[in-house]
Amino acid sequence: MKNTWTRRAFLQACGATAAVASLSSCSSSPSPNQIHRQAELQPPVVDPATLEKPNLTVGFVPVNDCAPFAIAWEKGFFHKYGLNVKLSREASWGNSRDGIIFGRLDASPVVSGAVTNARLGAEGARHFPLCAAMTIHRHGNAITFNQGLWDAGVRPWQDYQGDLPRFGQDLKRYFAQVPLDQRVFAVVLSSSIYEYFVRYLVAAAGVDPIQEFRVIITPPPQMVSNMRMGAMQAYMVAEPWNTRAITGNEGIGFTFAQGREIWQGHPDRVLAVSQTFIDQYPKTYRSLVKAMIEACQYCSRPENRAEVARIISQRAFTGAKDKYTKPGIVGDYNYGGFDDKPRWRDNIDTTIFFELPPELVQIPHDHSTFLWQSQGLWLMTQATRWGQVRELPAQADTILRQAWRTDLYREIATEMGIPCPAEDYKVEPADRFIDQRSFDPSNPNGYIQNFEIRAHRPLIFALS
C-alpha cells in the first residue's frame, strides 16, 4: 500500500507540473480590443510608416519582471512610439533567449549573463551576437529553501545578522545528513546571474558548490511544484515564485535571502535583441527602447505599484494571485519560516525599475535602466570563476562594448531628456556584497584569483 500511494502521489505531482508547464508555454496576448482602448490613451509621437519594422513579436516570461512589458502594452507606450507589438508568453528563460537566436522573437528579456555568455560560448552556450542596451529591472528575485533545510537549523539570512560562518556551519550540518544525490539547487538558466548568486553565496559561507551539490535548470512556473515533489531542496527565481512557497501560501519553503542581499544594486533582466536587429532596424530599435524606458518609469512610481501588481496577475501575464505578485512589486515582503515568527520587510527597492535609492547612486544621473559595462564584466568573472570559460578573455572590454550597448542607450535617453552617467565602468563597493568584497573592474583577474573556492584552483597535497 505504501508503494502504491507513493507512486500515485508522484504521478499527481507530475500531472500538476505538466499542467503548469503547458499553461506557461502558451503564447497568448490579452484581448486585441482591450489593447486598442488602452493604446488610445497615448497619442502617438512616432508615425509607424517611418519605422523599418513597426510590427514586432516581443517575448516575456511569467514572473514579476514582465511588468514593464505588460505596462508598455496596457498603457499604450508601444503604440506611442509607433509599434504594434504582439507579446509572446515564453515557458522558460531558455526559450526567451533562444527565441531571439532562432528568429522567432524580435526582442525579449534575458537573464543577466545571457548576453555576454552568448558572445563567449560559456558552458556550451550557442555563440550568437546578442545585444542589450538597457536593464528591465534590478533586484526582484530570491532564494527559497525547503522545510528540510529549516529542520536542519538553517534560517533566513536576516536571522544570521551578517554571520556567514554560522550560516556555513548550518548548511554543512544539513549536507552531512543528506545524500549527495539529494542535494539539488535549481536555477532558471545555466550561466546566469542566478546560478552565479547561488554559487557565490555558499562559497562565501565556506561551502564548495562544485563538490557539495548539483545545480539544475527549471522553468520558473515549475519551481514550487518540483520542490513539493522533492526534486530540489532550494531554488533561485524571480518573484512571485518565492512568495508563493512560504507558509501561509503553499507552505513548502521559506525565503532565505533576496538577491539584493547578495549584491545590492545588481542587474536582473536586460532587454535583448540580435546585433542584426539593431543594424537593420535602427529606428524601430530606438522606439522599442523608448517605450520600455517609459514603462519602467511608470512601474517605478510608488503610486502605480499596486496597479502594476494587479495587471501582471492577469492570466495573460503571470497568472498568479495578486497576493503573490504584490509583495515583490510594492515591497511589503514576507520571508516566511516555520516558527510563525514575523519576518516582514517593507522596502520598495525589493524591485527597482527606474529610480535608484540614494545609497546606490555613486555617480550622478545613474538610474536602473542604465547598463554598467563593469557589471557585465563582473558576470564574466563569475563565468571564469566557475569554469564555464577557460579564462577571462583578453578582449573582454571589446566584447562588453559590443554586447552591452551603453552608447546607444545614452543616445536614446538623451533624446528623451534623460541624463546618463558619462562613464561605462565603476567600482562596486564592498558593502554592496554579502561577503564584503569590493569589485574593481580595472583588475578582474586579480578579483577572480582572490577567491579560495573556485574552479581549477591549485590544490595542495601533503606528502608523508
Short mmCIF file of C-alpha atoms in Angstrom, two decimals:
data_model
loop_
_atom_site.label_atom_id
_atom_site.label_comp_id
_atom_site.label_asym_id
_atom_site.label_seq_id
_atom_site.Cartn_x
_atom_site.Cartn_y
_atom_site.Cartn_z
CA MET A 1 0.00 0.00 0.00
CA LYS A 2 2.81 2.38 0.84
CA ASN A 3 4.47 1.95 -2.57
CA THR A 4 1.12 2.41 -4.35
CA TRP A 5 0.45 5.66 -2.53
CA THR A 6 3.93 6.97 -3.26
CA ARG A 7 3.53 6.23 -6.95
CA ARG A 8 0.09 7.85 -7.06
CA ALA A 9 1.37 10.98 -5.31
CA PHE A 10 4.27 11.17 -7.71
CA LEU A 11 2.02 10.88 -10.77
CA GLN A 12 -0.34 13.53 -9.42
CA ALA A 13 2.56 15.88 -8.82
CA CYS A 14 3.88 15.23 -12.32
CA GLY A 15 0.45 15.98 -13.72
CA ALA A 16 0.32 19.28 -11.86
CA THR A 17 3.78 20.18 -13.13
CA ALA A 18 2.83 19.33 -16.69
CA ALA A 19 -0.30 21.46 -16.44
CA VAL A 20 1.71 24.44 -15.24
CA ALA A 21 4.28 23.92 -17.97
CA SER A 22 1.56 23.67 -20.60
CA LEU A 23 -0.10 26.87 -19.45
CA SER A 24 3.21 28.70 -19.31
CA SER A 25 4.27 27.64 -22.79
CA CYS A 26 1.24 29.14 -24.50
CA SER A 27 1.91 32.30 -26.46
CA SER A 28 -1.12 34.34 -25.52
CA SER A 29 -1.74 38.06 -25.60
CA PRO A 30 -4.60 39.87 -23.92
CA SER A 31 -7.63 40.89 -25.93
CA PRO A 32 -6.78 42.98 -29.03
CA ASN A 33 -9.80 45.17 -28.32
CA GLN A 34 -8.50 45.87 -24.83
CA ILE A 35 -5.09 46.94 -26.11
CA HIS A 36 -6.72 49.20 -28.69
CA ARG A 37 -8.63 51.09 -25.97
CA GLN A 38 -5.61 51.41 -23.72
CA ALA A 39 -3.34 52.43 -26.57
CA GLU A 40 -5.61 55.34 -27.42
CA LEU A 41 -4.68 56.88 -24.08
CA GLN A 42 -1.23 57.58 -25.50
CA PRO A 43 -1.16 59.89 -28.54
CA PRO A 44 1.48 58.61 -30.99
CA VAL A 45 4.70 60.62 -31.28
CA VAL A 46 6.18 58.35 -33.95
CA ASP A 47 4.49 57.52 -37.26
CA PRO A 48 4.66 53.73 -37.81
CA ALA A 49 5.29 54.42 -41.50
CA THR A 50 8.67 55.93 -40.60
CA LEU A 51 9.84 52.71 -38.89
CA GLU A 52 11.59 49.92 -40.74
CA LYS A 53 9.60 47.23 -38.87
CA PRO A 54 6.69 48.53 -36.80
CA ASN A 55 5.17 45.08 -36.23
CA LEU A 56 7.16 43.21 -33.56
CA THR A 57 6.90 39.99 -31.58
CA VAL A 58 8.33 40.51 -28.10
CA GLY A 59 8.75 37.78 -25.52
CA PHE A 60 8.26 37.75 -21.77
CA VAL A 61 8.37 35.11 -19.02
CA PRO A 62 5.55 34.79 -16.42
CA VAL A 63 7.38 36.32 -13.47
CA ASN A 64 7.10 39.74 -11.89
CA ASP A 65 9.67 41.32 -14.17
CA CYS A 66 7.24 41.06 -17.09
CA ALA A 67 5.78 44.23 -15.53
CA PRO A 68 7.35 46.78 -17.92
CA PHE A 69 6.21 44.70 -20.92
CA ALA A 70 2.68 44.45 -19.54
CA ILE A 71 2.61 48.17 -18.80
CA ALA A 72 4.07 49.16 -22.19
CA TRP A 73 1.31 47.11 -23.79
CA GLU A 74 -1.62 48.02 -21.50
CA LYS A 75 -0.83 51.73 -21.20
CA GLY A 76 -0.02 52.26 -24.87
CA PHE A 77 3.69 53.08 -24.71
CA PHE A 78 4.39 50.73 -27.61
CA HIS A 79 1.63 52.48 -29.56
CA LYS A 80 3.04 55.89 -28.60
CA TYR A 81 6.32 55.10 -30.34
CA GLY A 82 4.76 53.69 -33.49
CA LEU A 83 4.97 50.00 -32.60
CA ASN A 84 2.40 47.26 -32.99
CA VAL A 85 3.64 44.64 -30.53
CA LYS A 86 2.48 41.07 -30.10
CA LEU A 87 3.56 39.77 -26.68
CA SER A 88 4.63 36.15 -26.58
CA ARG A 89 4.50 34.32 -23.24
CA GLU A 90 7.62 32.14 -23.01
CA ALA A 91 7.78 28.96 -20.96
CA SER A 92 11.33 29.49 -19.71
CA TRP A 93 14.32 31.80 -19.79
CA GLY A 94 15.99 29.44 -22.23
CA ASN A 95 13.02 29.87 -24.60
CA SER A 96 13.14 33.63 -24.13
CA ARG A 97 16.80 33.76 -25.16
CA ASP A 98 16.57 31.16 -27.92
CA GLY A 99 13.54 32.84 -29.46
CA ILE A 100 15.85 35.71 -30.41
CA ILE A 101 18.69 33.45 -31.53
CA PHE A 102 16.46 31.43 -33.87
CA GLY A 103 14.48 34.41 -35.15
CA ARG A 104 11.08 33.63 -33.60
CA LEU A 105 11.20 36.77 -31.41
CA ASP A 106 12.35 40.26 -32.31
CA ALA A 107 13.20 41.12 -28.72
CA SER A 108 12.84 39.56 -25.30
CA PRO A 109 14.12 39.89 -21.73
CA VAL A 110 17.02 37.63 -20.80
CA VAL A 111 18.73 36.97 -17.50
CA SER A 112 21.85 39.00 -16.79
CA GLY A 113 24.78 36.98 -18.05
CA ALA A 114 22.97 35.52 -21.05
CA VAL A 115 24.07 38.28 -23.44
CA THR A 116 27.79 38.16 -22.65
CA ASN A 117 27.78 34.37 -22.30
CA ALA A 118 26.25 34.01 -25.77
CA ARG A 119 29.19 36.04 -27.02
CA LEU A 120 31.63 33.86 -25.04
CA GLY A 121 30.01 30.50 -25.67
CA ALA A 122 30.16 29.93 -21.91
CA GLU A 123 29.48 26.33 -20.85
CA GLY A 124 28.50 25.31 -24.34
CA ALA A 125 26.12 28.21 -24.94
CA ARG A 126 25.36 28.81 -28.60
CA HIS A 127 27.61 31.55 -29.99
CA PHE A 128 25.40 34.42 -31.07
CA PRO A 129 25.73 38.23 -31.21
CA LEU A 130 23.13 39.13 -28.59
CA CYS A 131 22.93 42.77 -27.57
CA ALA A 132 21.27 44.76 -24.80
CA ALA A 133 21.09 48.49 -24.24
CA MET A 134 19.02 48.61 -21.04
CA THR A 135 18.05 46.69 -17.96
CA ILE A 136 14.40 45.86 -17.35
CA HIS A 137 14.77 45.88 -13.59
CA ARG A 138 17.15 45.30 -10.69
CA HIS A 139 16.50 43.01 -7.72
CA GLY A 140 13.10 41.27 -7.64
CA ASN A 141 14.42 37.74 -7.04
CA ALA A 142 15.21 35.49 -4.09
CA ILE A 143 16.45 32.11 -2.91
CA THR A 144 13.91 29.69 -1.45
CA PHE A 145 14.90 26.79 0.85
CA ASN A 146 12.65 23.83 1.65
CA GLN A 147 11.49 22.69 5.09
CA GLY A 148 14.30 20.13 5.30
CA LEU A 149 16.85 22.94 5.47
CA TRP A 150 14.73 24.66 8.10
CA ASP A 151 14.54 21.48 10.17
CA ALA A 152 18.34 21.19 9.98
CA GLY A 153 18.65 24.64 11.57
CA VAL A 154 19.05 26.91 8.55
CA ARG A 155 17.19 30.21 8.90
CA PRO A 156 16.53 33.28 6.71
CA TRP A 157 19.62 35.39 6.18
CA GLN A 158 18.30 38.25 8.29
CA ASP A 159 18.35 35.94 11.33
CA TYR A 160 22.12 35.48 10.95
CA GLN A 161 22.77 39.23 11.16
CA GLY A 162 25.64 39.03 8.71
CA ASP A 163 27.32 35.97 10.25
CA LEU A 164 28.40 33.98 7.15
CA PRO A 165 30.44 31.35 9.08
CA ARG A 166 27.40 30.47 11.21
CA PHE A 167 25.26 30.07 8.11
CA GLY A 168 28.00 27.92 6.60
CA GLN A 169 28.02 25.66 9.67
CA ASP A 170 24.25 25.19 9.47
CA LEU A 171 24.44 24.43 5.75
CA LYS A 172 27.24 21.89 6.27
CA ARG A 173 25.20 20.23 9.02
CA TYR A 174 22.34 19.82 6.57
CA PHE A 175 24.58 18.42 3.84
CA ALA A 176 26.11 15.93 6.32
CA GLN A 177 22.72 14.27 6.82
CA VAL A 178 21.54 14.31 3.19
CA PRO A 179 22.95 12.05 0.42
CA LEU A 180 24.79 13.85 -2.35
CA ASP A 181 22.18 12.93 -4.97
CA GLN A 182 19.52 14.71 -2.89
CA ARG A 183 21.42 18.00 -2.68
CA VAL A 184 19.92 19.89 -5.59
CA PHE A 185 19.66 23.64 -6.16
CA ALA A 186 17.55 24.84 -9.10
CA VAL A 187 18.10 27.99 -11.15
CA VAL A 188 16.31 29.29 -14.22
CA LEU A 189 19.17 29.14 -16.72
CA SER A 190 22.75 27.89 -16.81
CA SER A 191 25.46 30.54 -16.88
CA SER A 192 23.07 33.17 -15.50
CA ILE A 193 23.31 35.59 -12.60
CA TYR A 194 21.06 33.26 -10.60
CA GLU A 195 23.49 30.38 -10.89
CA TYR A 196 26.33 32.74 -10.01
CA PHE A 197 24.47 34.03 -6.96
CA VAL A 198 23.81 30.51 -5.64
CA ARG A 199 27.47 29.56 -6.06
CA TYR A 200 28.74 32.91 -4.77
CA LEU A 201 26.59 32.71 -1.64
CA VAL A 202 27.52 29.22 -0.49
CA ALA A 203 31.20 29.73 -1.38
CA ALA A 204 31.21 32.88 0.75
CA ALA A 205 29.94 30.71 3.61
CA GLY A 206 32.83 28.26 3.13
CA VAL A 207 30.96 25.57 1.18
CA ASP A 208 32.28 24.42 -2.21
CA PRO A 209 29.30 24.43 -4.61
CA ILE A 210 31.17 22.27 -7.11
CA GLN A 211 31.65 19.46 -4.60
CA GLU A 212 28.60 19.69 -2.35
CA PHE A 213 25.50 19.86 -4.59
CA ARG A 214 24.15 19.82 -8.12
CA VAL A 215 22.65 22.78 -9.95
CA ILE A 216 19.75 22.01 -12.28
CA ILE A 217 17.69 24.16 -14.66
CA THR A 218 13.95 24.54 -14.03
CA PRO A 219 11.44 26.98 -15.60
CA PRO A 220 10.05 29.47 -13.05
CA PRO A 221 6.42 28.22 -13.02
CA GLN A 222 7.64 24.71 -12.18
CA MET A 223 9.77 25.64 -9.16
CA VAL A 224 7.10 25.31 -6.47
CA SER A 225 5.60 22.04 -7.72
CA ASN A 226 9.02 20.47 -8.21
CA MET A 227 10.12 21.44 -4.71
CA ARG A 228 6.93 19.93 -3.36
CA MET A 229 7.82 16.71 -5.19
CA GLY A 230 11.30 16.73 -3.66
CA ALA A 231 13.07 17.29 -6.98
CA MET A 232 15.14 20.10 -5.42
CA GLN A 233 15.85 21.42 -1.95
CA ALA A 234 16.48 25.03 -2.92
CA TYR A 235 15.92 27.31 -5.87
CA MET A 236 16.56 30.84 -7.02
CA VAL A 237 13.95 32.54 -9.15
CA ALA A 238 12.20 35.86 -9.66
CA GLU A 239 9.02 36.69 -7.79
CA PRO A 240 6.24 35.68 -7.37
CA TRP A 241 7.58 32.12 -7.13
CA ASN A 242 9.39 32.70 -3.82
CA THR A 243 6.48 34.38 -2.08
CA ARG A 244 4.21 31.61 -3.30
CA ALA A 245 6.29 28.96 -1.47
CA ILE A 246 6.18 30.37 2.07
CA THR A 247 3.94 29.43 4.98
CA GLY A 248 0.51 30.97 4.63
CA ASN A 249 0.70 30.36 0.88
CA GLU A 250 1.94 26.99 -0.42
CA GLY A 251 3.82 26.28 2.82
CA ILE A 252 6.67 24.28 1.29
CA GLY A 253 9.61 26.56 2.00
CA PHE A 254 10.94 29.90 3.17
CA THR A 255 12.84 32.76 1.57
CA PHE A 256 16.46 32.55 2.64
CA ALA A 257 17.59 35.80 1.03
CA GLN A 258 16.68 38.21 -1.69
CA GLY A 259 19.22 38.67 -4.44
CA ARG A 260 19.74 42.24 -3.33
CA GLU A 261 21.18 40.86 -0.08
CA ILE A 262 23.85 39.05 -2.10
CA TRP A 263 24.65 42.03 -4.34
CA GLN A 264 22.77 45.23 -3.73
CA GLY A 265 22.01 47.02 -6.98
CA HIS A 266 22.61 44.05 -9.27
CA PRO A 267 21.02 43.95 -12.73
CA ASP A 268 18.48 41.18 -13.15
CA ARG A 269 16.91 41.22 -16.62
CA VAL A 270 18.08 43.03 -19.73
CA LEU A 271 16.20 43.73 -22.95
CA ALA A 272 17.93 41.59 -25.59
CA VAL A 273 17.92 41.73 -29.37
CA SER A 274 20.29 40.48 -32.04
CA GLN A 275 23.01 42.69 -33.49
CA THR A 276 21.28 42.23 -36.85
CA PHE A 277 18.07 43.73 -35.48
CA ILE A 278 19.90 46.89 -34.39
CA ASP A 279 21.72 47.16 -37.73
CA GLN A 280 18.66 46.56 -39.94
CA TYR A 281 16.02 48.39 -37.89
CA PRO A 282 17.76 51.26 -36.05
CA LYS A 283 14.67 53.50 -35.86
CA THR A 284 12.49 50.62 -34.69
CA TYR A 285 15.03 49.72 -32.02
CA ARG A 286 15.08 53.28 -30.70
CA SER A 287 11.28 53.26 -30.48
CA LEU A 288 11.33 49.95 -28.63
CA VAL A 289 13.86 51.15 -26.06
CA LYS A 290 11.98 54.42 -25.53
CA ALA A 291 8.71 52.57 -24.94
CA MET A 292 10.39 50.26 -22.43
CA ILE A 293 12.11 53.13 -20.59
CA GLU A 294 8.76 54.89 -20.18
CA ALA A 295 7.17 51.67 -18.98
CA CYS A 296 9.96 51.20 -16.43
CA GLN A 297 9.43 54.77 -15.23
CA TYR A 298 5.71 54.05 -14.80
CA CYS A 299 6.42 50.87 -12.84
CA SER A 300 8.92 52.71 -10.67
CA ARG A 301 6.47 55.26 -9.24
CA PRO A 302 5.20 54.25 -5.79
CA GLU A 303 1.65 55.36 -6.56
CA ASN A 304 1.50 52.92 -9.52
CA ARG A 305 2.93 49.82 -7.87
CA ALA A 306 -0.28 48.26 -6.57
CA GLU A 307 -1.87 48.68 -10.01
CA VAL A 308 1.19 47.13 -11.66
CA ALA A 309 0.89 44.10 -9.36
CA ARG A 310 -2.78 43.69 -10.32
CA ILE A 311 -2.03 43.94 -14.03
CA ILE A 312 0.69 41.30 -14.04
CA SER A 313 -1.58 38.98 -12.03
CA GLN A 314 -3.77 38.61 -15.11
CA ARG A 315 -3.71 35.17 -16.69
CA ALA A 316 -2.12 36.58 -19.83
CA PHE A 317 0.95 37.60 -17.80
CA THR A 318 1.90 35.65 -14.63
CA GLY A 319 -1.49 34.11 -13.89
CA ALA A 320 -0.57 34.35 -10.20
CA LYS A 321 -2.81 35.72 -7.48
CA ASP A 322 -2.36 39.35 -6.51
CA LYS A 323 -1.19 38.29 -3.03
CA TYR A 324 1.76 36.54 -4.70
CA THR A 325 2.77 39.29 -7.14
CA LYS A 326 2.22 42.28 -4.87
CA PRO A 327 4.96 41.81 -2.22
CA GLY A 328 7.78 41.85 -4.76
CA ILE A 329 6.37 44.94 -6.50
CA VAL A 330 5.04 47.02 -3.60
CA GLY A 331 7.79 45.89 -1.21
CA ASP A 332 5.75 44.56 1.73
CA TYR A 333 7.76 41.35 1.69
CA ASN A 334 7.49 38.30 3.95
CA TYR A 335 10.42 35.86 4.17
CA GLY A 336 8.29 33.28 5.98
CA GLY A 337 9.56 30.46 8.16
CA PHE A 338 8.08 27.54 10.07
CA ASP A 339 8.11 29.14 13.53
CA ASP A 340 5.33 31.74 12.98
CA LYS A 341 7.87 34.49 13.63
CA PRO A 342 7.13 37.65 11.62
CA ARG A 343 9.83 38.40 9.05
CA TRP A 344 8.38 41.28 7.07
CA ARG A 345 10.47 43.86 5.26
CA ASP A 346 8.70 46.90 3.83
CA ASN A 347 11.06 48.23 1.14
CA ILE A 348 10.05 49.43 -2.30
CA ASP A 349 13.56 48.59 -3.52
CA THR A 350 12.58 44.92 -3.42
CA THR A 351 12.29 45.54 -7.18
CA ILE A 352 13.88 48.57 -8.84
CA PHE A 353 12.54 49.66 -12.23
CA PHE A 354 13.99 53.16 -12.78
CA GLU A 355 14.69 55.40 -9.79
CA LEU A 356 17.58 54.19 -7.64
CA PRO A 357 17.62 54.66 -3.87
CA PRO A 358 20.09 57.39 -2.85
CA GLU A 359 22.53 54.92 -1.29
CA LEU A 360 23.03 53.23 -4.67
CA VAL A 361 23.78 56.41 -6.62
CA GLN A 362 27.58 56.67 -6.67
CA ILE A 363 27.75 58.64 -9.91
CA PRO A 364 25.40 61.47 -10.95
CA HIS A 365 22.46 60.64 -13.23
CA ASP A 366 22.60 56.91 -12.55
CA HIS A 367 19.31 55.07 -12.81
CA SER A 368 18.18 51.46 -13.01
CA THR A 369 17.76 51.10 -16.78
CA PHE A 370 21.31 52.34 -17.42
CA LEU A 371 23.65 49.40 -18.11
CA TRP A 372 27.08 49.49 -16.49
CA GLN A 373 29.58 47.57 -18.57
CA SER A 374 31.57 46.97 -15.40
CA GLN A 375 28.63 44.96 -14.06
CA GLY A 376 28.72 42.90 -17.24
CA LEU A 377 32.40 42.33 -16.52
CA TRP A 378 31.53 41.03 -13.04
CA LEU A 379 29.28 38.45 -14.70
CA MET A 380 32.15 37.43 -16.94
CA THR A 381 34.41 36.98 -13.89
CA GLN A 382 31.86 34.55 -12.49
CA ALA A 383 31.74 32.56 -15.73
CA THR A 384 35.52 32.31 -15.38
CA ARG A 385 35.48 31.59 -11.65
CA TRP A 386 33.19 28.60 -12.09
CA GLY A 387 34.95 27.18 -15.12
CA GLN A 388 32.30 28.00 -17.73
CA VAL A 389 35.01 29.63 -19.85
CA ARG A 390 38.68 28.64 -19.77
CA GLU A 391 39.85 32.12 -18.86
CA LEU A 392 38.67 35.69 -18.85
CA PRO A 393 39.02 36.85 -22.48
CA ALA A 394 41.81 39.33 -23.13
CA GLN A 395 39.32 41.25 -25.29
CA ALA A 396 36.67 41.41 -22.53
CA ASP A 397 36.29 45.18 -22.92
CA THR A 398 35.58 44.81 -26.65
CA ILE A 399 33.01 42.08 -26.03
CA LEU A 400 31.27 44.27 -23.47
CA ARG A 401 31.13 47.25 -25.83
CA GLN A 402 29.55 45.04 -28.49
CA ALA A 403 27.12 43.28 -26.13
CA TRP A 404 26.04 45.93 -23.61
CA ARG A 405 25.25 48.91 -25.83
CA THR A 406 25.67 51.73 -23.36
CA ASP A 407 26.49 54.04 -26.26
CA LEU A 408 23.08 53.51 -27.84
CA TYR A 409 21.29 53.88 -24.52
CA ARG A 410 22.91 57.29 -23.93
CA GLU A 411 21.81 58.50 -27.36
CA ILE A 412 18.24 57.26 -26.89
CA ALA A 413 17.93 58.53 -23.32
CA THR A 414 19.30 61.93 -24.35
CA GLU A 415 16.56 62.19 -26.99
CA MET A 416 14.10 61.59 -24.12
CA GLY A 417 15.72 64.26 -21.94
CA ILE A 418 17.17 61.69 -19.52
CA PRO A 419 20.76 62.45 -18.45
CA CYS A 420 23.10 59.48 -18.01
CA PRO A 421 26.49 58.79 -16.42
CA ALA A 422 29.38 59.56 -18.74
CA GLU A 423 31.36 56.51 -17.64
CA ASP A 424 30.88 52.83 -18.52
CA TYR A 425 32.78 51.38 -15.55
CA LYS A 426 32.57 51.88 -11.81
CA VAL A 427 33.88 50.16 -8.68
CA GLU A 428 31.29 48.14 -6.77
CA PRO A 429 31.87 48.91 -3.06
CA ALA A 430 32.43 46.10 -0.58
CA ASP A 431 29.27 46.88 1.37
CA ARG A 432 27.17 46.00 -1.70
CA PHE A 433 28.15 42.32 -1.48
CA ILE A 434 27.19 39.74 1.12
CA ASP A 435 30.85 38.81 1.72
CA GLN A 436 32.05 42.43 1.87
CA ARG A 437 34.37 42.06 -1.14
CA SER A 438 34.54 45.02 -3.50
CA PHE A 439 34.82 44.61 -7.26
CA ASP A 440 37.34 46.78 -9.10
CA PRO A 441 36.81 46.38 -12.85
CA SER A 442 40.39 47.51 -13.52
CA ASN A 443 41.71 44.19 -12.16
CA PRO A 444 39.20 41.42 -12.93
CA ASN A 445 41.76 38.59 -12.95
CA GLY A 446 43.05 39.64 -9.55
CA TYR A 447 39.47 39.62 -8.30
CA ILE A 448 38.97 36.04 -9.51
CA GLN A 449 42.26 34.80 -8.02
CA ASN A 450 41.39 36.23 -4.60
CA PHE A 451 38.61 33.66 -4.17
CA GLU A 452 39.86 30.50 -2.49
CA ILE A 453 36.85 28.50 -3.69
CA ARG A 454 36.73 28.42 -7.48
CA ALA A 455 37.02 26.00 -10.36
CA HIS A 456 40.52 24.94 -11.41
CA ARG A 457 42.11 26.35 -8.29
CA PRO A 458 45.54 24.99 -7.34
CA LEU A 459 45.36 22.04 -4.93
CA ILE A 460 47.91 21.41 -2.18
CA PHE A 461 48.74 17.83 -1.26
CA ALA A 462 50.62 16.89 1.89
CA LEU A 463 53.13 14.07 1.49
CA SER A 464 54.17 11.91 4.42
#
